[in-house]
mmCIF file of C-alpha atoms in Angstrom:
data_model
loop_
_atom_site.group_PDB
_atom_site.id
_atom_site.type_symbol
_atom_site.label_atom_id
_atom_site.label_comp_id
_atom_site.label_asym_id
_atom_site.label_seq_id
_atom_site.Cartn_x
_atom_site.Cartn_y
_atom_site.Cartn_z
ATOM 1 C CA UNK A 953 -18.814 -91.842 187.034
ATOM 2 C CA UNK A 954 -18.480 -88.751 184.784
ATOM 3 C CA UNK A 955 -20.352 -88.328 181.839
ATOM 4 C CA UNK A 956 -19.107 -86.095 178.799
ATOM 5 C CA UNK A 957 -22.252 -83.816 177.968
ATOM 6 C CA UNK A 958 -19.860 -81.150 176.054
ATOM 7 C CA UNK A 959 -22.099 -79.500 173.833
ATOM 8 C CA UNK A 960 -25.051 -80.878 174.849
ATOM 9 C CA UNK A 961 -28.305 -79.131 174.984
ATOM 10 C CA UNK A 962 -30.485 -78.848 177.841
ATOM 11 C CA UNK A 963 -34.242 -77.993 176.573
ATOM 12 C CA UNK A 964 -36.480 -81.190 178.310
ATOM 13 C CA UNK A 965 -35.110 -83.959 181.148
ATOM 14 C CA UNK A 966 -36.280 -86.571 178.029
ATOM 15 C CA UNK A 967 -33.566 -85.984 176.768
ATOM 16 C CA UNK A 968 -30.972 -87.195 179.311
ATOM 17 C CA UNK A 969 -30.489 -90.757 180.769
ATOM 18 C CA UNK A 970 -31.286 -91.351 184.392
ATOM 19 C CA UNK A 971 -27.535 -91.743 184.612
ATOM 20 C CA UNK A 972 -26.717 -88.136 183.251
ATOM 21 C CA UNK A 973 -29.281 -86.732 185.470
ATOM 22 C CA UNK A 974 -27.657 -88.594 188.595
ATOM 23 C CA UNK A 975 -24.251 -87.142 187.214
ATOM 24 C CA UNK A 976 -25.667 -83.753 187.188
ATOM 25 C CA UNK A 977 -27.006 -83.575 190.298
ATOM 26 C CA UNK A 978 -22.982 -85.116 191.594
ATOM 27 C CA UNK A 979 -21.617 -82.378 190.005
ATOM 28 C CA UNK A 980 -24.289 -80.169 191.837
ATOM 29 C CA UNK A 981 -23.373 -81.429 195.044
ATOM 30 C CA UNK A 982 -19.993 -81.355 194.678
ATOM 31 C CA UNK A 983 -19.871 -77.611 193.368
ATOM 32 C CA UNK A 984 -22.160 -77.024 196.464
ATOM 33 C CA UNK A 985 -19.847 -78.146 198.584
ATOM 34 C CA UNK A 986 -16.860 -75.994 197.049
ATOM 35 C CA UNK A 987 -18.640 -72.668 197.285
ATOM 36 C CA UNK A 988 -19.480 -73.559 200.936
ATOM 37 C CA UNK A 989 -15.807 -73.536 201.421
ATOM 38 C CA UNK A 990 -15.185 -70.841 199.211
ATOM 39 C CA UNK A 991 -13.182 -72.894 196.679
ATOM 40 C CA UNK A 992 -13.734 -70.697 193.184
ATOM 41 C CA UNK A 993 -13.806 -72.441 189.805
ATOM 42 C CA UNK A 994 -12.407 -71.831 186.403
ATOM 43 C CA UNK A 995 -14.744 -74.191 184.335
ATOM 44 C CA UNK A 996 -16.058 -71.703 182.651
ATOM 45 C CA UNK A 997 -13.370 -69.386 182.243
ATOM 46 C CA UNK A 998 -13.223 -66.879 178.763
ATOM 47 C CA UNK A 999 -16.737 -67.916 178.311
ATOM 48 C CA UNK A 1000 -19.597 -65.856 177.146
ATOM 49 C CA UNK A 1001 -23.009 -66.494 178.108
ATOM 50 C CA UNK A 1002 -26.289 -64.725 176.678
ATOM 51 C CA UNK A 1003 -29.212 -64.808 178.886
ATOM 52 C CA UNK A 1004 -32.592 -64.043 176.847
ATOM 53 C CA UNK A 1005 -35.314 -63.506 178.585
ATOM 54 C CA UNK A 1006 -38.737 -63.058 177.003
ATOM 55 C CA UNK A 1007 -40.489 -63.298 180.674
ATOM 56 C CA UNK A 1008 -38.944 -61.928 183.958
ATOM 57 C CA UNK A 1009 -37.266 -63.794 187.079
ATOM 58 C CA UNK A 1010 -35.472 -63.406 189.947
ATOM 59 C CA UNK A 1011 -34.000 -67.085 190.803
ATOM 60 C CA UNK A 1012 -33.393 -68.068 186.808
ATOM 61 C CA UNK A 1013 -31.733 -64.894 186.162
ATOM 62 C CA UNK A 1014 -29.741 -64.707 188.998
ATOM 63 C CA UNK A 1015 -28.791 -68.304 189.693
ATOM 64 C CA UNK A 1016 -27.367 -67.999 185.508
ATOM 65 C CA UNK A 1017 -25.278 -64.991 186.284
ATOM 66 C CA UNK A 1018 -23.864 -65.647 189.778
ATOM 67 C CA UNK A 1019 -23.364 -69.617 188.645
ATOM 68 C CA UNK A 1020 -21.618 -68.078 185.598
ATOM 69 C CA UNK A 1021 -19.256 -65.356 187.396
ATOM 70 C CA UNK A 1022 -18.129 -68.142 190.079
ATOM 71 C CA UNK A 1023 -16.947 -69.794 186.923
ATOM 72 C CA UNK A 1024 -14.929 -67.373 185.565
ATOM 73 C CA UNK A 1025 -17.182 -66.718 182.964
ATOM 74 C CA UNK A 1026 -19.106 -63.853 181.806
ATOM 75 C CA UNK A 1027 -22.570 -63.542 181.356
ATOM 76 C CA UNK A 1028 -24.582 -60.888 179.640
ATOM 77 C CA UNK A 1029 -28.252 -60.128 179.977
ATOM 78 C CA UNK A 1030 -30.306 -59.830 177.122
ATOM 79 C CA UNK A 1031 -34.429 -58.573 177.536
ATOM 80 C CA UNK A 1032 -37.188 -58.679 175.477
ATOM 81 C CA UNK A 1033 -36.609 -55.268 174.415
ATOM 82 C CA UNK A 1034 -33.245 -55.498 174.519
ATOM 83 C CA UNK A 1035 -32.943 -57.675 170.473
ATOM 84 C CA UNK A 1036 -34.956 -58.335 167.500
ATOM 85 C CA UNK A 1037 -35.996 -62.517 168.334
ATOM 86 C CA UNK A 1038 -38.889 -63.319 166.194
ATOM 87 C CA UNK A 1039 -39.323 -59.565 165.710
ATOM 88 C CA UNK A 1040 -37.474 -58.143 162.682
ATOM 89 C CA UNK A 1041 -35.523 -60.846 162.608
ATOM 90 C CA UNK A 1042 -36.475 -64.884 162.771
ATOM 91 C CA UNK A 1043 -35.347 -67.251 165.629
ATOM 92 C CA UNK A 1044 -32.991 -69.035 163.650
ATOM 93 C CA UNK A 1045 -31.085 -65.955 162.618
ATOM 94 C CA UNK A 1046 -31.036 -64.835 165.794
ATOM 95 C CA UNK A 1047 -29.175 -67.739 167.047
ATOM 96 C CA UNK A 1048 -27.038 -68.087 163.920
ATOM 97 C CA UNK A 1049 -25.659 -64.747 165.394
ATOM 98 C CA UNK A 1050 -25.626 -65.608 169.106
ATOM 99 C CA UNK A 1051 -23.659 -68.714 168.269
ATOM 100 C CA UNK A 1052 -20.635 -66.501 166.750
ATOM 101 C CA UNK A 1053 -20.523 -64.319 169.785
ATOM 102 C CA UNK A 1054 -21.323 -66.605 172.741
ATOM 103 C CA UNK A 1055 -20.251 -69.732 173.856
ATOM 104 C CA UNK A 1056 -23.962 -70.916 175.704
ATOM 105 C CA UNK A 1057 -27.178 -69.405 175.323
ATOM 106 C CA UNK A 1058 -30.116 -69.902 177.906
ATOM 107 C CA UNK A 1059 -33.395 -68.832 177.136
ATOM 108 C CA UNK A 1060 -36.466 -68.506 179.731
ATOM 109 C CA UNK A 1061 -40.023 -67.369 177.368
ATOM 110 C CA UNK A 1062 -43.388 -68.398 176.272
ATOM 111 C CA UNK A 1063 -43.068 -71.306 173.110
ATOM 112 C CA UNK A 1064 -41.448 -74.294 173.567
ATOM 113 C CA UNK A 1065 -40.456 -74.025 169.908
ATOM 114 C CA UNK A 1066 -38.269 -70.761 170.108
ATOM 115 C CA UNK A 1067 -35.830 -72.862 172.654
ATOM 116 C CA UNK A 1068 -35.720 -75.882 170.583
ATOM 117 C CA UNK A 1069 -34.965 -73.058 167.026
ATOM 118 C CA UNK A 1070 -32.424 -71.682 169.282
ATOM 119 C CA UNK A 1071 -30.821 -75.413 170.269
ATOM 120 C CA UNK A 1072 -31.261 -76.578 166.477
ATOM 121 C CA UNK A 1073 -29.376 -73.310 165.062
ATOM 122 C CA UNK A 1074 -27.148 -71.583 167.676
ATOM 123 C CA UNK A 1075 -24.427 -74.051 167.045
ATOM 124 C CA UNK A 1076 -23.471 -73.755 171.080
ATOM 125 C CA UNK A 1077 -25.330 -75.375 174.349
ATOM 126 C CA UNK A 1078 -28.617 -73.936 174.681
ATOM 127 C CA UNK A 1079 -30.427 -74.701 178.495
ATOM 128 C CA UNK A 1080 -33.930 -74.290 178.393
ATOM 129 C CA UNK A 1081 -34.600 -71.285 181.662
ATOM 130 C CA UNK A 1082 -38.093 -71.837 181.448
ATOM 131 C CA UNK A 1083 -40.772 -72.501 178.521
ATOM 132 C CA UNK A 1084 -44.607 -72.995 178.509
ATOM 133 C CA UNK A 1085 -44.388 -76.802 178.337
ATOM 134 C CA UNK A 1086 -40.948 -77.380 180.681
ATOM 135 C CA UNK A 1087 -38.962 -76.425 183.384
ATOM 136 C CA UNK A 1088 -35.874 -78.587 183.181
ATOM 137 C CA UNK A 1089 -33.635 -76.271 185.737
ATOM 138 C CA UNK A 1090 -35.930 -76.123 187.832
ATOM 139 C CA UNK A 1091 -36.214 -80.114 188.466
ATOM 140 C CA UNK A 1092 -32.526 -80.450 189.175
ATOM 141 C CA UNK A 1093 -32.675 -77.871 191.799
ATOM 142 C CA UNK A 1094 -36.212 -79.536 193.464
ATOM 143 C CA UNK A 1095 -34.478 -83.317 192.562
ATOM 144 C CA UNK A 1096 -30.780 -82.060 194.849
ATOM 145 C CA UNK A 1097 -33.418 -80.366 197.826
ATOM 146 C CA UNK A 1098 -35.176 -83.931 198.053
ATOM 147 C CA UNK A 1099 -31.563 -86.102 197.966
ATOM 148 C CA UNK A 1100 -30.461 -83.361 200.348
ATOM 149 C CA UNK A 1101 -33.187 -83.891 202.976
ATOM 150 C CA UNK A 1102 -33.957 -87.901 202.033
ATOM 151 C CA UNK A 1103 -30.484 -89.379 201.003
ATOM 152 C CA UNK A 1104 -32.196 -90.728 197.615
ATOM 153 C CA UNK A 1105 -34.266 -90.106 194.816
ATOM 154 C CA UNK A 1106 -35.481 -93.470 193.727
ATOM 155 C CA UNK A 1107 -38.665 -94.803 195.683
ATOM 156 C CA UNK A 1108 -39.560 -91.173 197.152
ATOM 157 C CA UNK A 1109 -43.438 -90.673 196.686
ATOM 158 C CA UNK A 1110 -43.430 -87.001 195.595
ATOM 159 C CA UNK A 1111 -46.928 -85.181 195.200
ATOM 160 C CA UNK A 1112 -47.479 -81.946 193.125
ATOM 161 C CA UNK A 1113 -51.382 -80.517 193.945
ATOM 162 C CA UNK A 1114 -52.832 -77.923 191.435
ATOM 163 C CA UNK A 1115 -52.258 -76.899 188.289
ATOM 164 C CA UNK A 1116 -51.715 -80.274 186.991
ATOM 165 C CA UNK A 1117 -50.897 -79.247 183.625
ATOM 166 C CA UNK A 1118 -48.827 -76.443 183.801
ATOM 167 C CA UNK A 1119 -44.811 -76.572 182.952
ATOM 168 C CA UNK A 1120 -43.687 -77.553 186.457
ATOM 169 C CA UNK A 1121 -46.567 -79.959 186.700
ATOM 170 C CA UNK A 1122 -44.815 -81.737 183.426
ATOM 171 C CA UNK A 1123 -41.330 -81.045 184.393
ATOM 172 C CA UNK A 1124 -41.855 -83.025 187.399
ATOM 173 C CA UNK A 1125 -43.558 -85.858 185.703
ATOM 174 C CA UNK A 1126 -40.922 -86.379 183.274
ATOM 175 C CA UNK A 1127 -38.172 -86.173 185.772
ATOM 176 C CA UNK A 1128 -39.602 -88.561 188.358
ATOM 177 C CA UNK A 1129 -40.480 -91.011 185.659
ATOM 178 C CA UNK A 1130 -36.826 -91.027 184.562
ATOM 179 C CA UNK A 1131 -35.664 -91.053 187.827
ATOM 180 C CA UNK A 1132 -37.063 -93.308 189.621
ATOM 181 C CA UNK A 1133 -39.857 -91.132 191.821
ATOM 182 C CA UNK A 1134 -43.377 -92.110 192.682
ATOM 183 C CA UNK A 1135 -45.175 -88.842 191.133
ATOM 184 C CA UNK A 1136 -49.020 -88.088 191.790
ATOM 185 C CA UNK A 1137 -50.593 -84.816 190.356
ATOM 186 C CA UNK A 1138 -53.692 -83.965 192.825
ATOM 187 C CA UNK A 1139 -55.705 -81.391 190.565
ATOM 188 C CA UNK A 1140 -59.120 -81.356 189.137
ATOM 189 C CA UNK A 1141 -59.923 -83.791 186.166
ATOM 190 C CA UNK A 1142 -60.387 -80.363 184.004
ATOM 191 C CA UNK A 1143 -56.523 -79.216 185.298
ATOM 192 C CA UNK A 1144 -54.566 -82.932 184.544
ATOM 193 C CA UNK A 1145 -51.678 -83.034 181.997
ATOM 194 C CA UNK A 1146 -52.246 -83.721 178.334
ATOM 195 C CA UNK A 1147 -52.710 -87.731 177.874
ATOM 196 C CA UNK A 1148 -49.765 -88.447 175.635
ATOM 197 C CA UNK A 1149 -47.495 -86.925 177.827
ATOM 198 C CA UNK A 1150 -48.979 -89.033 180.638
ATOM 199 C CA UNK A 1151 -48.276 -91.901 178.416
ATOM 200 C CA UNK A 1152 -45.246 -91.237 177.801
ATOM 201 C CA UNK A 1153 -44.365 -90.703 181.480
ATOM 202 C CA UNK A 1154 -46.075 -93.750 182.171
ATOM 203 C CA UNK A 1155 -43.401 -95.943 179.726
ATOM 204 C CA UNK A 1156 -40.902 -94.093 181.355
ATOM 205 C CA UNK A 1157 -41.935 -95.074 184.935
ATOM 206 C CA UNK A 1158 -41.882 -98.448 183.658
ATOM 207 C CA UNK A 1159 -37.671 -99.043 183.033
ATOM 208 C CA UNK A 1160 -37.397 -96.947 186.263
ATOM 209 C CA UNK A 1161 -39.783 -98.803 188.877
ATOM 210 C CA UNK A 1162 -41.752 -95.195 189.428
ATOM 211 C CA UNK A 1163 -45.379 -95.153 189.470
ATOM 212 C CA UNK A 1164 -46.964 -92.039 188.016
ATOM 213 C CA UNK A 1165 -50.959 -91.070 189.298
ATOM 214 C CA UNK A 1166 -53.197 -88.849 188.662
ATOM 215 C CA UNK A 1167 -56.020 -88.010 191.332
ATOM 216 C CA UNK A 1168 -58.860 -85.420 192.407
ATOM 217 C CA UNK A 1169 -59.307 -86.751 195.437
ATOM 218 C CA UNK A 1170 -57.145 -84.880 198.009
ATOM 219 C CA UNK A 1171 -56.940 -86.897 201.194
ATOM 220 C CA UNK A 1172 -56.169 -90.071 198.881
ATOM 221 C CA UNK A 1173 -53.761 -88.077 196.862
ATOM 222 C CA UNK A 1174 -51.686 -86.577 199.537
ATOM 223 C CA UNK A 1175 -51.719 -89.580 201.912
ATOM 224 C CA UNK A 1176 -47.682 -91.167 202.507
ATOM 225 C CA UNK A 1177 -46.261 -88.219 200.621
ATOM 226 C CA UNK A 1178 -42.365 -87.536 201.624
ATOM 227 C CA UNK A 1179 -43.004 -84.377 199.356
ATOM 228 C CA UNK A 1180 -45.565 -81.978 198.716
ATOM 229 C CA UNK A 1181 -45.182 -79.775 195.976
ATOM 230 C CA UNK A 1182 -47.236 -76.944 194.242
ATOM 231 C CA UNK A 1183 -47.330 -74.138 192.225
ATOM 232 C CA UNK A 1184 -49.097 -70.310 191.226
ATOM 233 C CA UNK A 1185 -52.288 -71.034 190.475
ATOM 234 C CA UNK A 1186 -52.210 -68.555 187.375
ATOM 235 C CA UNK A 1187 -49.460 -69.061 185.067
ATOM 236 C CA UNK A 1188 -47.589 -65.824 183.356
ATOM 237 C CA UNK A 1189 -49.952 -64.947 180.561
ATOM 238 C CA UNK A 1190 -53.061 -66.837 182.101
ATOM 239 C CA UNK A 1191 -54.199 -63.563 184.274
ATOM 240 C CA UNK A 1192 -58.092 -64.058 182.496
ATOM 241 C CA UNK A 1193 -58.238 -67.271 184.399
ATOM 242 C CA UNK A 1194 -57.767 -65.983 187.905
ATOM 243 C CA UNK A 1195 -61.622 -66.184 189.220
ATOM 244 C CA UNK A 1196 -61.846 -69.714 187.654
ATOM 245 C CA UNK A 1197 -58.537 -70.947 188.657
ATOM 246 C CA UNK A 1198 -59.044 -69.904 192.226
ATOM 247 C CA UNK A 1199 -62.741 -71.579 192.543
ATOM 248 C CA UNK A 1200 -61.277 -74.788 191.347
ATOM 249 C CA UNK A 1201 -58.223 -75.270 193.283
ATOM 250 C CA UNK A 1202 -58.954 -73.507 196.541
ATOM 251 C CA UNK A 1203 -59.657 -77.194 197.705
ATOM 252 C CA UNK A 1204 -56.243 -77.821 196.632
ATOM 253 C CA UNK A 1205 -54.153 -75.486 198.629
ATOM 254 C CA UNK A 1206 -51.597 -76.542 200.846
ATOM 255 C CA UNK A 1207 -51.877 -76.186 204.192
ATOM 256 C CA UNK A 1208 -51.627 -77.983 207.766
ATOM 257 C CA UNK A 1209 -54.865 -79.631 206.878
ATOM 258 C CA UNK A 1210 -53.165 -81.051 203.795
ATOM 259 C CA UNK A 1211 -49.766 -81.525 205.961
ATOM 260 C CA UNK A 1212 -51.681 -84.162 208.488
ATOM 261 C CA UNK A 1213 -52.906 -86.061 205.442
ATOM 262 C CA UNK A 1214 -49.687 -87.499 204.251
ATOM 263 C CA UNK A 1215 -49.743 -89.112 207.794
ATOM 264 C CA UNK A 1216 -46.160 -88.545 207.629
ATOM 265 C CA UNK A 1217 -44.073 -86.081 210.208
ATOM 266 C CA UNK A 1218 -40.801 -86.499 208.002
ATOM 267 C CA UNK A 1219 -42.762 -84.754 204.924
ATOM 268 C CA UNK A 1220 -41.296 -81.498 203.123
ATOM 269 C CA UNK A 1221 -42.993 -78.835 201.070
ATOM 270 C CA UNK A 1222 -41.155 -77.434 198.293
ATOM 271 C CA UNK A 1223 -42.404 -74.386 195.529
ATOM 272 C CA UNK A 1224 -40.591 -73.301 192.642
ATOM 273 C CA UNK A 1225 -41.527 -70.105 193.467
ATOM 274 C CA UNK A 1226 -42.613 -67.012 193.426
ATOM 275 C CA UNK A 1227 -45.394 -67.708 196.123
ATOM 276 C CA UNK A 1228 -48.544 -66.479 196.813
ATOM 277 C CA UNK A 1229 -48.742 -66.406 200.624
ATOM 278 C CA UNK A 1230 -49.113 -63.499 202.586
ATOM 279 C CA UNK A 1231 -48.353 -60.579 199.916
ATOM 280 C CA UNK A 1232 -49.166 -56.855 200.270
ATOM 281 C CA UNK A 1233 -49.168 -54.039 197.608
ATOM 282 C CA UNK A 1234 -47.219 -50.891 198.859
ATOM 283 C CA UNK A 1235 -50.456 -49.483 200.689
ATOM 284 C CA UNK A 1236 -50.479 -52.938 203.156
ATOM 285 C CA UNK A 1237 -54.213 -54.368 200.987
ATOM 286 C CA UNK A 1238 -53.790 -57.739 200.451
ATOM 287 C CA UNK A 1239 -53.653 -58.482 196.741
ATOM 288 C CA UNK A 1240 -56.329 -60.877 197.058
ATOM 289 C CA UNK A 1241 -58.978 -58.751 198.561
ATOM 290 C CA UNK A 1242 -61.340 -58.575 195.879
ATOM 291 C CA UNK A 1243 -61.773 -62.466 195.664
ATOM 292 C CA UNK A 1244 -61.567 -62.872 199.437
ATOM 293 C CA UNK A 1245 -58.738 -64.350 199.975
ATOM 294 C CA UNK A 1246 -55.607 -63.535 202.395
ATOM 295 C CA UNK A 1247 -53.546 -66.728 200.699
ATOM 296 C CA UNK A 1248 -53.811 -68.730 197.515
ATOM 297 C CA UNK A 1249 -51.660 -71.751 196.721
ATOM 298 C CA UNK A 1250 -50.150 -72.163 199.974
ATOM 299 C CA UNK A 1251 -50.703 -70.766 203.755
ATOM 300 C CA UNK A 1252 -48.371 -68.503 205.732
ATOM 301 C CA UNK A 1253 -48.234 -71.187 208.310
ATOM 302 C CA UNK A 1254 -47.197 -73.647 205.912
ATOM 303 C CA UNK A 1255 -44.234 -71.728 203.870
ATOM 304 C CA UNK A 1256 -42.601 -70.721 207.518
ATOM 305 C CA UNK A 1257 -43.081 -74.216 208.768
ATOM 306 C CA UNK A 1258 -40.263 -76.872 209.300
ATOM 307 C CA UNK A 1259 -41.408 -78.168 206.695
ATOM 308 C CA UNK A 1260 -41.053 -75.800 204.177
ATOM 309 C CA UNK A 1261 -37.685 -76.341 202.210
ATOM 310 C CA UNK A 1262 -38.380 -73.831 199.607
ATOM 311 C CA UNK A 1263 -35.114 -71.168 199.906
ATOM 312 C CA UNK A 1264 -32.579 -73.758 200.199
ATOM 313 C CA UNK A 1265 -34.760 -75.213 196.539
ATOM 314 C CA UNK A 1266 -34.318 -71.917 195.652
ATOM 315 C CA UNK A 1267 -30.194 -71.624 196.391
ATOM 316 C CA UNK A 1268 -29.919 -74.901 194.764
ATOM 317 C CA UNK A 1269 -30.979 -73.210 191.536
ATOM 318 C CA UNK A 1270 -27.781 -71.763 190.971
ATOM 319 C CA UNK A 1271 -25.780 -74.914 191.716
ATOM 320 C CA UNK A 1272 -27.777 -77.235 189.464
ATOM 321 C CA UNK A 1273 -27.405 -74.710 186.880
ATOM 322 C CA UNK A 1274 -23.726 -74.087 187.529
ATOM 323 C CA UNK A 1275 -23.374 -77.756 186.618
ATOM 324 C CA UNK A 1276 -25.719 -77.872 183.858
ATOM 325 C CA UNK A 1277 -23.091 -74.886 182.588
ATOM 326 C CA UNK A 1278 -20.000 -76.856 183.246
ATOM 327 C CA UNK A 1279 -20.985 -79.934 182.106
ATOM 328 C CA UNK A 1280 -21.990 -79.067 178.606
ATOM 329 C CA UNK A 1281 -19.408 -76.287 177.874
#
């Protein structure tokens, strides 16, 4: 069943019925599909897109822009440096302008509150690329890797160890609470999400049958997970925490140890990425040297494994956002 989301914003999953979501991640597959076959669309044909980005990516960036071109539409990159948002000129003004000369703004920064400014005053469809609090693209791309490899969404017991409170920690929460997913955040006590959001996850969970958790204990956390998810453990703008971050959730990292625990053999691991595994500065030192360390949130052996599903995650990107695109424009 199609669902008209014309002019629709896309800033948090909260706002979108588990039905919407479902019909997003349709329209995902089926867009899939067509660029398999090399079947180019017109859906977004004589539209302009501005991409603002406060904080630099390669998948958000380039999953916007190719998703956009296959489209027919035409999308134009705008960096921090590159206009005057919350500079010498407010938010609001900002997209007042925007919203004349584009037909869909995204947005990937720091403050929840500039997306929601732009959404509130653009006047067009603004998608939320990535804030401090959520990571809405991101979910439909991890949410159409897990239907991919499991058939379903609804009754999966998906696992996220680490940063518990960071934006893909919530993002996760909020979409497998709508959706229907068994969610546990393995993390120290000091690292879990803020309480009301748990809450609010937690009423969620209730109209959907999920079951949200939240655990320190890793062998009880990660036991009968069909996913395994984590996460930097030093956000963009955190780089003071690095030394704490790392003593806490060393414990935490996955890797074959944590891969036996689930006692499952069908399990997956997925990362938004970037990931810290196995890096090298231009010289060959490893860039954790000083601390010790050769890999952080997840081991080499894991990443390369079967059961790491992390680049086709990461392709899926651009066709959860090509819907997100069509859908609302």
């Amino acid at each position: 069943m199609a669902y008209n989301l014309k002019g629709r914003n896309f800033l948090t999953l909260k706002d979108f019925s588990k039905a919407e979501i479902n019909y997003l991640l349709t329209l995902s597959e089926d867009l899939k599909a067509k660029k398999r076959a090399g079947i180019k669309g017109d859906n977004l044909a004589g539209k302009n897109i501005a991409l603002i980005f406060e904080k630099p990516s390669t998948r958000t960036r380039c999953a916007f822009a190719v998703a956009a071109k296959d489209e027919g539409g035409m999308p134009e990159y705008l960096g921090k440096n590159d206009i005057q948002l919350g500079k010498k000129e407010t938010v609001a003004d900002t997209a007042r302008v925007l919203g004349r000369m584009f037909d869909g703004i995204e947005f990937r920064g720091y403050e929840h509150q500039t997306v929601e400014i732009l959404g509130e005053y653009a006047g067009v469809p603004v998608w939320n690329g990535l804030t401090d609090l959520y990571h809405p693209t991101q979910i439909l791309a991890d949410f159409l890797t897990l239907k991919e490899n499991f058939g379903k969404l609804e009754g999966l017991n998906l696992v996220y160890t680490g940063d518990g409170r960071n934006n893909m920690a919530n993002s996760l929460m909020v979409g497998s609470a709508i959706m229907g997913v068994n969610y546990t955040i393995v993390a120290p006590e000091e690292l879990w999400p803020e309480k009301d959001l748990v809450a609010e996850c937690r009423e969620l969970a209730a109209a959907s049958g999920a079951e949200i958790k939240l655990i320190a204990d890793v062998k009880a956390g990660v036991k009968g997970a069909d996913a395994i998810y984590t996460d930097v453990w030093v956000s963009m703008g955190e780089e003071s925490e690095f030394e704490k971050r790392i003593e806490l959730l060393t414990p935490y990292q996955v890797n074959m140890d944590m891969i036996k625990m689930t006692e499952n053999p069908e399990v997956i691991f997925l990362h938004c990425l970037p990931a810290y595994h196995n890096l090298e500065t231009e010289n060959g030192q490893k860039i954790y040297d000083e601390y010790g360390l050769e890999e952080m949130e997840v081991t080499e052996e894991v990443f390369e494994s079967e059961y790491s599903k992390v680049f086709d995650e990461a392709e899926n990107r651009m066709h959860t956002i090509k819907a997100v695109m069509t859908a609302t424009l």
